[in-house]
Structure formats: C-alpha cells, structure tokens
Amino acid sequence: MCGIVAAVTTGTDVRAVVLQGLKTLEYRGYDSAGMAVCTEQGLDVRRKMGKIANLEEELDKNQLPESATAIAHTRWATHGAPADRNAHPHVDDQQQVVVVHNGIIENYLDLRAELAELGHEFHTDTDTEVLANLIAHYRKSSADLHQAVRSALHKVEGAYGLVVMAADDPNTLIVARLDSPLVVGIGEHGRYAASDMPALLHLTRDFLVLDNRETAVLTPHSHALYDVHGQVLERDLMHCDWTPEQAERGGYPHFMLKEIHEQPDVLARTAFDRFHDLAGDVDFEPEFGLDDRTLQSFERLRFMAMGTSFHAAQLGQKMIGELASLPGETLNASEFLYSPRLPEGQALTVVVSQSGETADTLRAMREVQKRGGRVLGICNVQGSTLAREADHLILTHCGPEVGVASTKAFFGQVTALYLLAIRFGRARGVLNAEQGRQFLQDLRALRHKLEYCFREETLATIQQAAQYLSGVRSCLFLGRSFQHPVALEGALKLKEISYIHAEGYPAGEMKHGPIALIDADFPVIAIATPGTTYEKMLSNIQEVRARDGKVVAVAAMGDDKVAAAADYVLSVPAVPELLAPLVTVVPLQLLSYEVALALGKDIDQPRNLAKSVTVE
Ligand code: M6R
C-alpha cells in the first residue's frame, strides 16, 4: 500500500530525514518511490520504479537540490502499471503544483477529460496527475493554495490522503484526508506529515490526527486545521507512546521474528497495568467507558474483524461466552453488509483491528453505528480511525507492528479479550472476586511460562518440522474449541509468508471431507493440548496416521501419548485451557517463519500483501 512522508522545516536540509521516514514505510509493500523538493528555483522531482534503494541510486546520480521542504511517496500501483512515470510525486503540466496521494480518485477519467478540454496535458496513467492539474487549474483563479486544494477536493469522488506543495510557496504544505489515514507531526524544527506515525517517530511523537474531509495548512512554525467548510478547528495534539526504537528491527533479521519474540512483553504491556488484584477485576482506561450497569444490560455480543484479527475475535467470543455466559457471534467484517438487517437491540459489537484502518472493518463498524448499535473497538494504533470512531475503546499497547504477517498484535488482542471476558464476568456476577483473581493470576504466570517457547531445544524441533514442511505443497491445521481459531491462524501465517497452501479446520470437520486429502505427502498440523478436547484430538491424530499422513503436533511438554503418535512435536508449557491459545500460537508463528526462511521468501514483505488493507 502507498506511503506518504512530507516535511516543511526551518531551513535545514530535509531530504535525508524524509527518505529515512519513507524507509520506515517499506514494510507496507510498494512498487516505486519518489521525492520532490521545493526551492526558490521551483519544484524538482525524482521518481523510480522498484525499491527505495533504486530511488537512492537515482538521487546519487542525479541529486535533488538541498531543500527545507520535501514530499515523498512509496506507490502501490492502482491506476497505471508500476513505472517511473507513474510513480509519485505528480506535477501539473506547468510544473506549478506537486502532489503525493494515497487512495483512489474514482471520477478521475471525467475530470481528466474536462481538464484536457481546458488544454491540460497528461503524461502518466494515474489518477493523481489529474488531481495535480485540477489543483493547478483552481490556483489560476486563487493564489491561495489551500483554497485551490479545497476547490479541487469538492470535485473529487474517492479517497485520499494528500500532501500538496506549490512552486511559488516553498514554505507551505497543504494536507487533506478522506478515508485514507494522514497524520501531522509537530516538531521543534518544523511540521511533518505522513500516512503512518512510525514514519515520523524519528522527528516527533506529537501528532495532530486529521479526520475525514479535514485539511491543514503547515508551515515550519505553524499548523492550522480546517473542516470541510473551511472553518478553523481546534484540536489537542496526541502524544504517541511508541518509541522510534520500537519501529526498528533491533538486531533481528526480520521484523516478524522480532515481533514474535516481543510477545511476553506485549503480555505485560497489554495486561499488567490493568489488573485490579484486590477486586479480582480489570481496570480499563476511561476510554473504555462501559460501567457495570451497561455491561449487565447487553444481551448479546457481535465480534467483527478481518484476517488475523478475525481469529482473535473468534477467541474473544469463546472467552466471553465462558467467563460471562454471554452469547455472541463472530462475523467476517466484509460480510456484515450482506447479513440480515436485524434490530440491534441490546447488543454490543466488538470490532478488532491491529491498524484501526482496515476498510472492511471500518465500513462494518460505521454500518453498526448507523443502525443505532454501539461499538467497542480493540485496536493497537492510538489515533487510528477505529480508535477515534468507536464508541468505546481498549488499546492493546503492542507497540508498532511492522511485519505484514501479524503476530504480536494477535497476542495483544487475545490478551485484551481475555481481560474483557473477566470484566464482563465480574460485572455480570458470573465470576466472584476469587475466581477473577485466579484468572488474573493465570495470565500473570503466563509471561514466565512463555520463555519455554523460545528455548533452544524448542526452536530446534520447530526448525526440523519447518525443513520437512518446506517440501510440501499443501497441509491442514486442526484444532478444537479454543484451539480452532489458532488452527485457522496457523494456516493463515503459513500461507501468507511461505505461499504453501494451508487450511485451518475444526478437527471435528476432518472426517466430513478434508480427510480425503490425507496421504503420505499431505501433512496435518494438530493442536492437542490438555483440556476438554484432548482425547478427541488424539483420535484425530491416529486417524491421520492410519492414512499414512505425517503429523506435526503442538502438545504440552512431556506428553508421551502425543509424542508416540506424531512425527514432530512442538512442545508448549502446560497452561489453563482458556489461555492455551496464547502459548500454542507461538510455535505456529515460528514454524511459518522458519518455513518461509527455508524457502528464501521475503518474510516481512510477502508478495501481493499490504500491512493495512485500506480498500474494500
Ligand atoms: O489491521 P487489521 O488487524 O484490521 O488487519 C486485518 C488483516 O488485514 C490482517 O490481520 C492480515 O490478515 C494480516 N496479513 C495477517 O497476518
């Protein structure tokens, strides 16, 4: 997905810091990159297809002049193939206005035709070049760049995160947002803009977050925010608790590996400050905003999310059902629009998203709110659209997740949902204080137990299993009850970074079809940890063996029965059944990582995938 970084500063040369910010966004996936500067001599642009390294090479050969103002972009092609000429920034045909843009201008063909009739010439296949010309067109009747951008945006249908710079105004940037994230960074030496906060953490941790249809005028010393009617808005800055180091690899070969290893700390950050040990309860921050009476008033829950967050949501539904006896359903957010329009009644919708910017998820959330429903967001990114628009909020505090394959975010989401289950259970009188304390204690004890998942012997077995799996074409992940969503997550992890086909199933379903696939070349990854489903999982493993299928089992350490039946055993510490997903998911994440590594895949930037899917 596209990324934006821009800066307008007090006279220092800003090219290097803008490029540094752009590199922070590499993980989002892109096919070309570019940068533009503005000096007294006018605009200057460099664009290059391929990695940012290609742009750097171009900048070495063909330097941009020093400048205190710059805009830069990584492009993920939508309109027009990946090519130098289609890369951003885009200028108008008179080289007066330059634009970087995330999103899609849906009516660009009509606008392009209108502008062509007025004599504008186009040199790219992009919708963004149309926008640059449209702004330049309005600039002819108003010297005010902000006014020209606003006039142009009134004509535009679609989505945009936008930064605009003009040749005759090197000390000003105009930014705008509609359905594509954009934040403004407030620094000592200037004002910055980016599509994602991590791109600016090396410059500032104070942000102004734009809402839809808002614009802002940035100069080195000032920022002014405007609503859609051009009225000035006052908004408090948001201080981001992420550090620049958190957005770096920190000695690990891949972000994904770093993020898997961070999970014991995520547990502490998401949960430990929220324990109310005396009451056996959970204290969420004020933005949670649901008191006991309100929690008692809900008759059912609806969970919605996409991808990995969807799997966490499925676990949340099971946990709250267990600890608070509250019925619920989990929907893939992209399907919600097509589900029957039943009265919301006394329902709470829990929307789960790492980024808080997933288009399908946001669309579903807004639809619930339009129907009069109430939304609790569970989200990792402070200031994201979900965090701002949800009626109630729990932040997961995982720190920035950079790897496209989500790992620690899942861990944080499941932890937060476990806390929510305790909160519901206590508020509704299903759990007493002592039971609440026990559940909190179990979670506290998990941090230490997780160390087992990262021991050398454990990793060695995972690597052996990974060597074997790297040679197969397809496989099945099986789990029951609380381990069913983990099986789905294990399969998703494997396919997205190793490109090996994998399906997750509830193990009970195996005999209803998938078993036909099993032979000596078709392995099954079975999660068989202690608890209510253990015996049945053992039977499933035997059924696979009886058909010559190879078994990679995830089992509690010292489980001889599973060890006797499986070809590879990925051991995990024994923990209470409700928390077992938080330990079984770890070897599955590591397994996928090791398979992808063995196959030489691009682990942090898997093909065709974007970290944040901002189009439906
Ligand atoms: O930011 P979100 O949690 O809303 O993202 C949802 C999915 O796009 C995301 O989990 C995706 O499935 C990841 N690639 C999974 O690793």
XYZ file of C-alpha atoms and ligand atoms in Angstrom:
632
model
C 0.000 0.000 0.000
C 1.137 3.551 -0.647
C 3.033 5.572 1.940
C 3.474 9.320 2.404
C 6.158 11.346 4.178
C 6.494 15.137 3.965
C 8.268 17.938 5.811
C 8.325 21.725 5.897
C 11.076 22.941 8.202
C 13.086 25.898 9.442
C 15.787 25.986 6.843
C 17.578 22.699 7.441
C 18.018 20.314 4.536
C 15.231 17.846 4.918
C 15.918 15.311 2.154
C 17.635 12.724 4.357
C 15.038 12.684 7.126
C 12.210 12.389 4.634
C 13.948 9.465 2.957
C 14.509 7.875 6.356
C 10.780 8.184 7.076
C 9.966 6.643 3.715
C 12.157 3.641 4.518
C 10.138 3.092 7.687
C 7.128 2.543 5.434
C 8.832 -0.030 3.195
C 7.022 -2.826 5.026
C 3.687 -1.630 3.643
C 4.567 -3.025 0.245
C 5.141 -0.792 -2.804
C 6.429 -0.887 -6.341
C 8.013 2.540 -6.837
C 9.153 5.557 -4.870
C 9.761 9.238 -5.386
C 10.574 12.553 -3.797
C 10.019 16.220 -4.659
C 11.611 19.316 -3.177
C 10.738 22.967 -3.440
C 13.360 25.693 -3.563
C 13.466 29.290 -4.767
C 14.123 27.802 -8.225
C 10.845 25.863 -8.166
C 9.897 22.210 -7.979
C 12.228 19.301 -8.579
C 11.095 15.666 -8.684
C 12.814 12.248 -8.811
C 10.820 9.041 -9.253
C 11.940 5.494 -9.663
C 10.280 2.157 -10.140
C 11.240 -0.592 -7.690
C 12.685 -0.375 -4.217
C 13.661 2.798 -2.370
C 17.268 1.721 -2.988
C 16.648 2.443 -6.706
C 15.456 5.921 -5.825
C 18.540 6.433 -3.657
C 20.740 5.366 -6.554
C 18.950 7.839 -8.791
C 19.374 10.573 -6.166
C 23.114 9.836 -6.023
C 23.438 10.171 -9.772
C 21.013 12.998 -10.230
C 20.841 14.900 -6.963
C 17.874 16.920 -5.782
C 18.841 20.391 -4.561
C 19.010 20.959 -0.805
C 15.643 21.996 0.484
C 13.812 22.690 3.722
C 10.590 21.357 2.211
C 10.040 17.945 0.647
C 7.341 15.399 -0.063
C 7.910 11.715 -0.748
C 5.907 8.622 -1.548
C 6.003 4.871 -1.973
C 3.467 3.772 -4.577
C 1.485 0.550 -4.795
C 0.065 0.629 -8.298
C -3.662 1.085 -8.787
C -4.057 3.245 -11.914
C -1.282 2.516 -14.363
C 1.431 -0.112 -14.227
C 4.465 0.234 -11.961
C 6.780 2.525 -13.970
C 8.998 5.546 -13.343
C 6.490 7.866 -14.972
C 3.565 6.600 -12.862
C 5.457 6.902 -9.569
C 4.598 9.821 -7.260
C 5.053 12.764 -6.698
C 2.992 14.024 -9.640
C 3.164 17.543 -11.032
C 0.711 19.504 -13.154
C 1.646 20.198 -16.766
C 3.029 23.652 -15.886
C 5.210 22.309 -13.051
C 3.498 24.562 -10.514
C 1.869 22.086 -8.164
C 3.168 18.749 -6.910
C 1.156 16.081 -5.118
C 1.616 12.808 -3.257
C -1.577 10.861 -2.823
C -2.800 7.660 -1.189
C -6.224 6.372 -2.190
C -8.183 6.404 -5.413
C -9.848 9.252 -7.302
C -12.853 7.402 -8.680
C -14.042 10.086 -11.139
C -10.557 10.784 -12.492
C -11.464 9.919 -16.081
C -14.251 12.538 -16.172
C -12.016 15.107 -14.516
C -9.188 14.281 -16.899
C -11.470 14.808 -19.907
C -12.684 18.170 -18.547
C -9.125 19.321 -17.900
C -7.958 18.114 -21.311
C -10.615 20.275 -22.909
C -9.178 23.223 -21.000
C -5.795 22.425 -22.535
C -4.120 20.399 -19.787
C -1.718 17.706 -20.929
C -1.184 14.386 -19.200
C 1.941 12.264 -19.178
C 1.029 9.406 -16.845
C -1.740 6.837 -16.397
C -2.502 7.902 -12.851
C -5.477 9.464 -11.122
C -3.081 11.564 -9.045
C -1.761 13.519 -12.015
C -5.356 14.613 -12.630
C -5.515 15.892 -9.068
C -2.306 17.918 -9.518
C -3.734 19.522 -12.654
C -7.086 20.168 -11.015
C -5.425 21.988 -8.126
C -3.265 23.943 -10.581
C -6.431 24.857 -12.510
C -8.088 26.330 -9.405
C -4.856 28.036 -8.481
C -5.247 30.195 -11.588
C -8.279 31.882 -10.027
C -6.993 31.903 -6.446
C -3.400 32.435 -5.408
C -4.288 30.762 -2.110
C -3.011 27.181 -2.364
C -5.258 25.973 0.464
C -8.333 27.390 -1.275
C -7.291 25.792 -4.567
C -6.880 22.392 -2.898
C -10.269 22.716 -1.212
C -11.955 23.674 -4.502
C -10.353 20.713 -6.234
C -11.387 18.307 -3.479
C -15.019 19.433 -3.809
C -14.934 17.999 -7.339
C -13.306 14.738 -6.367
C -15.031 11.428 -5.659
C -12.987 8.741 -3.962
C -10.476 8.523 -1.167
C -7.364 10.495 -0.437
C -4.540 11.094 1.960
C -2.883 14.036 0.272
C 0.069 16.387 0.550
C 0.409 19.309 -1.856
C 3.286 21.687 -2.442
C 3.471 24.660 -4.850
C 6.471 26.019 -6.738
C 5.893 29.599 -5.622
C 5.315 28.808 -1.945
C 8.234 26.736 -0.640
C 7.284 27.263 2.997
C 3.841 25.723 2.897
C 2.361 22.249 2.635
C -1.346 21.536 2.347
C -2.575 18.198 3.631
C -6.009 16.595 3.331
C -7.704 13.362 4.216
C -10.734 11.322 3.202
C -10.821 7.614 4.072
C -7.046 7.276 3.845
C -5.026 7.942 7.006
C -2.945 11.065 7.393
C -1.233 12.482 10.462
C 0.617 15.740 11.009
C 3.740 15.648 13.185
C 4.579 18.698 15.274
C 8.331 19.117 15.716
C 10.656 21.698 17.154
C 12.113 22.452 13.740
C 9.127 22.012 11.535
C 5.866 20.360 10.640
C 5.662 16.916 9.084
C 3.011 14.744 7.509
C 2.758 11.003 6.980
C 0.333 8.236 6.270
C 1.570 6.368 9.383
C 3.018 7.555 12.666
C 6.119 5.280 12.631
C 7.411 7.220 9.601
C 7.784 10.318 11.774
C 8.868 8.888 15.122
C 12.490 9.901 14.432
C 11.250 13.504 14.216
C 8.445 13.820 16.745
C 5.994 11.947 18.949
C 3.372 14.711 18.979
C 0.681 14.358 16.362
C -2.368 16.080 15.020
C -4.644 13.425 13.546
C -6.843 14.529 10.658
C -10.435 13.361 10.395
C -12.216 12.759 7.120
C -12.700 15.809 4.894
C -10.360 17.924 7.003
C -7.461 19.881 5.572
C -4.463 21.528 7.222
C -2.012 24.224 6.277
C 1.516 23.532 7.501
C 4.429 25.949 7.663
C 7.731 25.484 9.525
C 6.317 27.152 12.648
C 2.596 26.612 12.424
C -0.241 24.295 11.597
C -3.875 25.219 11.085
C -6.650 22.663 10.823
C -9.841 23.265 8.818
C -13.161 21.498 8.461
C -14.826 20.817 5.117
C -16.353 24.325 5.117
C -13.006 25.999 5.639
C -13.701 26.830 9.305
C -10.698 26.677 11.621
C -10.766 23.748 14.054
C -9.039 23.462 17.416
C -7.759 20.008 18.318
C -5.454 18.760 21.071
C -2.281 17.063 19.976
C -1.912 13.368 20.618
C 1.304 12.184 22.249
C 2.267 8.809 20.832
C 3.691 6.347 23.352
C 5.631 4.441 20.686
C 9.380 4.996 20.520
C 11.482 5.161 17.330
C 13.396 2.048 18.517
C 10.168 0.039 18.591
C 9.816 0.657 14.873
C 13.314 -0.759 14.185
C 14.477 -4.361 13.743
C 16.679 -4.238 16.830
C 19.233 -6.809 15.679
C 16.696 -9.363 14.431
C 16.929 -10.452 10.791
C 13.222 -9.777 10.278
C 10.538 -7.706 11.939
C 8.343 -10.772 12.128
C 10.881 -12.635 14.260
C 11.399 -9.613 16.483
C 7.668 -9.246 16.948
C 7.194 -12.933 17.808
C 9.894 -12.599 20.464
C 8.284 -9.455 21.851
C 5.128 -11.303 22.857
C 5.996 -11.892 26.530
C 6.474 -8.113 26.826
C 3.252 -7.494 24.947
C 1.503 -9.580 27.572
C 2.849 -7.296 30.274
C 2.101 -4.090 28.369
C -1.426 -5.081 27.402
C -2.460 -6.556 30.711
C -0.435 -5.977 33.826
C -1.262 -2.305 34.467
C -4.937 -3.152 34.165
C -5.094 -5.755 36.923
C -7.237 -4.882 39.922
C -5.970 -7.734 42.032
C -7.951 -6.928 45.150
C -11.266 -6.953 43.332
C -10.277 -9.809 41.015
C -11.245 -7.480 38.211
C -9.849 -5.385 35.384
C -9.491 -1.585 35.245
C -9.581 -0.353 31.701
C -8.733 3.262 30.881
C -11.523 5.900 30.790
C -11.987 5.490 27.019
C -13.434 2.025 27.748
C -16.433 3.861 29.186
C -18.627 0.841 29.981
C -19.736 0.624 33.603
C -21.173 -2.419 35.389
C -24.775 -1.487 34.655
C -24.114 -1.084 30.964
C -22.146 -4.321 30.827
C -25.079 -6.044 32.518
C -27.539 -4.588 30.011
C -26.097 -6.333 26.934
C -27.955 -9.415 25.826
C -25.558 -10.498 23.113
C -22.237 -9.657 21.538
C -21.180 -9.419 17.933
C -17.488 -9.584 17.029
C -16.194 -8.307 13.708
C -12.725 -8.223 12.169
C -10.612 -9.400 9.235
C -7.664 -11.772 8.853
C -5.686 -12.469 11.985
C -7.856 -10.076 13.973
C -10.846 -12.180 12.954
C -9.214 -15.196 14.581
C -8.582 -13.211 17.751
C -12.220 -12.099 17.666
C -13.371 -15.726 17.445
C -11.374 -16.444 20.575
C -12.861 -13.394 22.274
C -16.349 -14.684 21.620
C -15.475 -18.050 23.156
C -13.760 -16.482 26.195
C -16.614 -14.118 26.987
C -19.104 -16.916 26.487
C -17.139 -18.969 29.003
C -16.455 -16.327 31.657
C -19.574 -14.198 31.357
C -22.182 -16.577 29.908
C -22.957 -14.074 27.192
C -23.924 -15.315 23.732
C -22.128 -13.955 20.733
C -21.358 -14.391 17.064
C -18.238 -13.549 15.079
C -18.597 -12.138 11.592
C -16.072 -11.501 8.919
C -16.443 -7.716 8.719
C -16.586 -7.745 4.914
C -19.747 -9.886 5.097
C -21.611 -7.767 7.617
C -23.178 -5.522 4.989
C -24.853 -8.558 3.438
C -26.130 -10.020 6.708
C -29.828 -9.621 7.566
C -30.708 -6.209 8.996
C -31.973 -7.350 12.373
C -32.707 -4.833 15.156
C -29.565 -4.045 17.136
C -31.447 -4.278 20.440
C -29.207 -4.731 23.479
C -26.127 -5.802 21.538
C -22.534 -4.681 21.789
C -20.373 -5.001 18.696
C -16.692 -5.618 19.413
C -14.560 -4.547 16.447
C -10.984 -5.855 16.450
C -8.197 -4.413 14.311
C -4.461 -4.001 14.693
C -4.196 -0.972 12.447
C -7.613 0.532 13.032
C -7.598 1.413 9.323
C -8.863 -1.776 7.648
C -11.504 -0.619 5.178
C -13.832 -3.635 5.520
C -13.718 -3.396 9.287
C -14.349 0.355 9.371
C -17.213 0.043 6.920
C -18.846 -2.610 9.118
C -18.323 -0.520 12.256
C -19.946 2.521 10.660
C -22.852 0.431 9.462
C -23.466 -0.834 13.018
C -23.378 2.733 14.306
C -25.749 3.851 11.530
C -28.173 1.155 12.638
C -28.043 2.567 16.174
C -25.653 -0.050 17.565
C -22.813 0.513 19.992
C -19.193 -0.343 19.156
C -16.267 -1.290 21.366
C -13.004 -1.070 19.417
C -9.975 -3.209 20.260
C -7.070 -1.661 18.464
C -3.298 -1.259 18.551
C -2.917 2.148 16.932
C -3.682 5.154 19.048
C -5.319 7.873 16.963
C -6.361 5.465 14.194
C -9.812 5.734 12.629
C -11.179 2.840 14.678
C -9.685 4.265 17.871
C -11.354 7.607 17.186
C -14.701 6.491 15.844
C -15.526 3.553 18.129
C -17.899 4.443 20.974
C -15.679 2.608 23.453
C -12.039 1.614 23.221
C -9.407 -0.791 24.502
C -5.887 -0.163 23.174
C -3.705 -3.252 23.037
C -0.366 -1.426 23.584
C 1.664 -3.882 21.472
C 3.893 -1.148 20.030
C 4.174 -0.713 16.260
C 3.742 -3.955 14.319
C 5.774 -3.761 11.121
C 5.828 -7.334 9.769
C 2.968 -7.813 7.320
C 2.203 -11.145 8.949
C 0.514 -10.186 12.167
C 1.900 -11.890 15.283
C 2.238 -9.778 18.400
C -0.944 -7.895 17.511
C -2.881 -11.182 17.700
C -1.265 -11.869 21.034
C -2.243 -8.438 22.343
C -5.785 -8.747 21.015
C -6.362 -12.138 22.637
C -4.905 -10.832 25.896
C -7.198 -7.793 25.795
C -10.195 -10.002 25.012
C -9.343 -12.257 27.960
C -9.314 -9.169 30.193
C -12.624 -8.112 28.688
C -14.054 -11.543 29.458
C -13.029 -11.165 33.115
C -14.522 -7.635 33.213
C -17.800 -8.897 31.764
C -17.783 -11.916 34.069
C -17.257 -9.763 37.154
C -19.773 -7.090 36.134
C -22.444 -9.674 35.399
C -21.794 -11.612 38.605
C -20.779 -14.782 36.779
C -17.326 -14.634 38.383
C -16.723 -13.813 42.032
C -13.659 -11.893 43.195
C -11.700 -15.012 43.990
C -12.345 -16.522 40.582
C -11.437 -13.203 38.964
C -8.170 -13.147 40.923
C -7.368 -16.659 39.764
C -7.894 -15.770 36.110
C -5.657 -12.715 36.527
C -3.046 -14.795 38.298
C -3.087 -17.343 35.452
C -2.381 -14.555 32.997
C 0.405 -13.105 35.117
C 2.056 -16.537 35.349
C 1.976 -16.891 31.585
C 4.773 -14.397 30.995
C 7.315 -16.612 32.652
C 5.918 -19.776 31.066
C 6.222 -18.295 27.593
C 10.003 -18.420 27.919
C 9.723 -22.138 27.279
C 8.507 -21.416 23.739
C 11.797 -19.686 22.944
C 14.228 -22.262 24.396
C 16.893 -23.584 22.076
C 15.560 -27.159 22.122
C 12.058 -25.960 21.300
C 13.377 -23.871 18.419
C 15.461 -26.803 17.144
C 12.356 -29.018 16.841
C 10.463 -26.224 15.125
C 13.298 -25.911 12.613
C 13.236 -29.664 11.888
C 9.486 -29.590 11.329
C 9.927 -26.497 9.148
C 12.526 -28.248 6.992
C 10.026 -31.017 6.372
C 7.074 -28.665 5.714
C 9.091 -26.542 3.305
C 8.934 -29.508 0.915
C 5.162 -29.990 0.923
C 2.601 -28.354 -1.329
C -0.356 -28.270 0.989
C -1.355 -29.054 4.565
C -4.136 -28.991 7.099
C -4.216 -27.296 10.524
C -6.604 -28.837 13.039
C -7.815 -27.658 16.432
C -10.938 -27.852 18.529
C -12.727 -25.345 20.747
C -10.234 -22.656 21.843
C -7.633 -24.136 19.522
C -9.815 -23.916 16.441
C -9.099 -20.187 15.848
C -5.421 -20.953 16.489
C -5.525 -23.615 13.753
C -7.003 -21.012 11.396
C -4.320 -18.541 12.391
C -1.545 -21.120 11.961
C -2.763 -21.862 8.431
C -3.034 -18.157 7.561
C 0.505 -17.493 8.804
C 1.943 -20.349 6.777
C 0.230 -19.464 3.525
C 0.854 -15.735 3.653
C 4.607 -15.880 4.124
C 5.635 -19.240 2.614
C 2.949 -19.425 -0.133
C 2.320 -23.056 0.812
C -1.345 -23.844 0.663
C -2.779 -24.443 4.128
C -6.280 -24.713 5.506
C -7.430 -24.478 9.099
C -10.365 -26.626 10.186
C -12.181 -27.537 13.363
C -10.793 -31.043 13.858
C -14.297 -32.498 14.054
C -14.840 -31.497 10.453
C -11.897 -33.549 9.190
C -13.905 -36.701 8.622
C -16.525 -34.726 6.700
C -14.296 -34.118 3.712
C -10.688 -32.989 4.247
C -9.637 -36.487 5.291
C -9.841 -37.427 1.595
C -6.687 -35.353 1.046
C -4.563 -37.238 3.518
C -1.783 -39.461 2.255
C 1.943 -39.755 2.826
C 2.537 -36.383 1.132
C -0.167 -34.460 2.928
C 0.718 -33.429 6.485
C -1.556 -32.348 9.313
C -0.608 -29.868 11.990
C -2.690 -30.819 15.019
C -3.048 -28.806 18.216
C -3.525 -31.316 21.009
C -3.096 -29.564 24.347
C -4.607 -30.704 27.669
C -8.260 -29.954 28.301
C -11.742 -30.898 27.179
C -10.757 -31.672 23.596
C -7.539 -33.573 24.223
C -8.812 -37.143 23.770
C -10.672 -36.271 20.595
C -7.580 -34.604 19.159
C -5.571 -37.724 19.937
C -8.124 -39.748 17.962
C -7.828 -37.328 15.048
C -4.058 -37.749 15.076
C -4.472 -41.522 14.958
C -6.875 -41.197 12.045
C -4.279 -39.206 10.127
C -1.560 -41.758 10.939
C -3.795 -44.608 9.798
C -3.792 -42.996 6.342
C -0.001 -42.564 6.251
C -0.332 -38.835 6.892
C 2.547 -37.095 8.660
C 1.654 -35.285 11.880
C 3.214 -32.176 13.343
C 1.634 -31.854 16.773
C 1.540 -28.937 19.169
C 1.353 -30.528 22.610
C 2.145 -29.893 26.259
C 5.717 -30.655 27.275
C 6.176 -34.228 28.440
C 3.054 -35.511 26.674
C 4.154 -39.024 25.777
C 0.900 -40.045 24.131
C 1.102 -37.312 21.517
C 4.848 -37.839 21.148
C 4.262 -41.519 20.340
C 1.762 -40.692 17.610
C 3.271 -37.623 15.972
C 6.257 -37.237 13.636
C 7.222 -33.880 15.106
C 6.140 -32.428 18.432
C 6.246 -28.717 19.077
C 6.138 -28.542 22.873
C 4.461 -25.789 24.809
C 4.150 -25.206 28.551
C 1.029 -26.528 30.258
C -1.352 -23.647 30.972
C -5.095 -23.318 31.715
C -7.255 -24.184 28.719
C -8.558 -20.651 28.212
C -5.018 -19.313 27.896
C -3.626 -22.153 25.831
C -4.101 -20.250 22.513
C -1.503 -17.740 23.722
C 1.106 -20.480 24.009
C 0.152 -22.672 21.052
C 0.159 -19.799 18.599
C 3.827 -19.042 19.284
C 5.354 -22.260 17.833
C 2.983 -21.979 14.876
C 4.201 -18.440 14.167
C 7.804 -19.628 14.468
C 7.058 -22.626 12.272
C 5.756 -20.407 9.463
C 8.710 -18.117 9.875
C 11.171 -20.993 9.617
C 9.409 -22.494 6.588
C 9.474 -19.140 4.782
C 13.129 -18.727 5.747
C 13.990 -22.193 4.424
C 12.234 -21.324 1.155
C 14.007 -17.966 0.894
C 10.796 -15.915 0.858
C 10.553 -12.195 1.566
C 9.236 -12.655 5.098
C 8.445 -9.079 6.083
C 7.003 -8.114 2.712
C 5.190 -11.137 1.314
C 4.057 -10.829 -2.281
C 0.718 -9.166 -3.036
C 0.078 -8.315 0.620
C -0.133 -4.981 2.372
C 0.137 -4.339 6.084
C -3.002 -2.324 6.183
C -5.772 -3.032 3.689
C -7.415 0.343 3.247
C -9.643 -0.519 0.292
C -12.658 -2.838 0.478
O -5.128 -4.112 10.884
P -6.104 -5.239 10.972
O -5.927 -6.072 12.175
O -7.531 -4.771 10.847
O -5.799 -6.134 9.716
C -6.598 -7.230 9.403
C -5.940 -8.128 8.380
O -5.725 -7.428 7.192
C -4.603 -8.686 8.884
O -4.746 -9.371 10.079
C -3.998 -9.623 7.824
O -4.792 -10.756 7.695
C -2.564 -9.998 8.176
N -1.803 -10.119 6.967
C -2.472 -11.283 8.896
O -1.152 -11.666 9.134
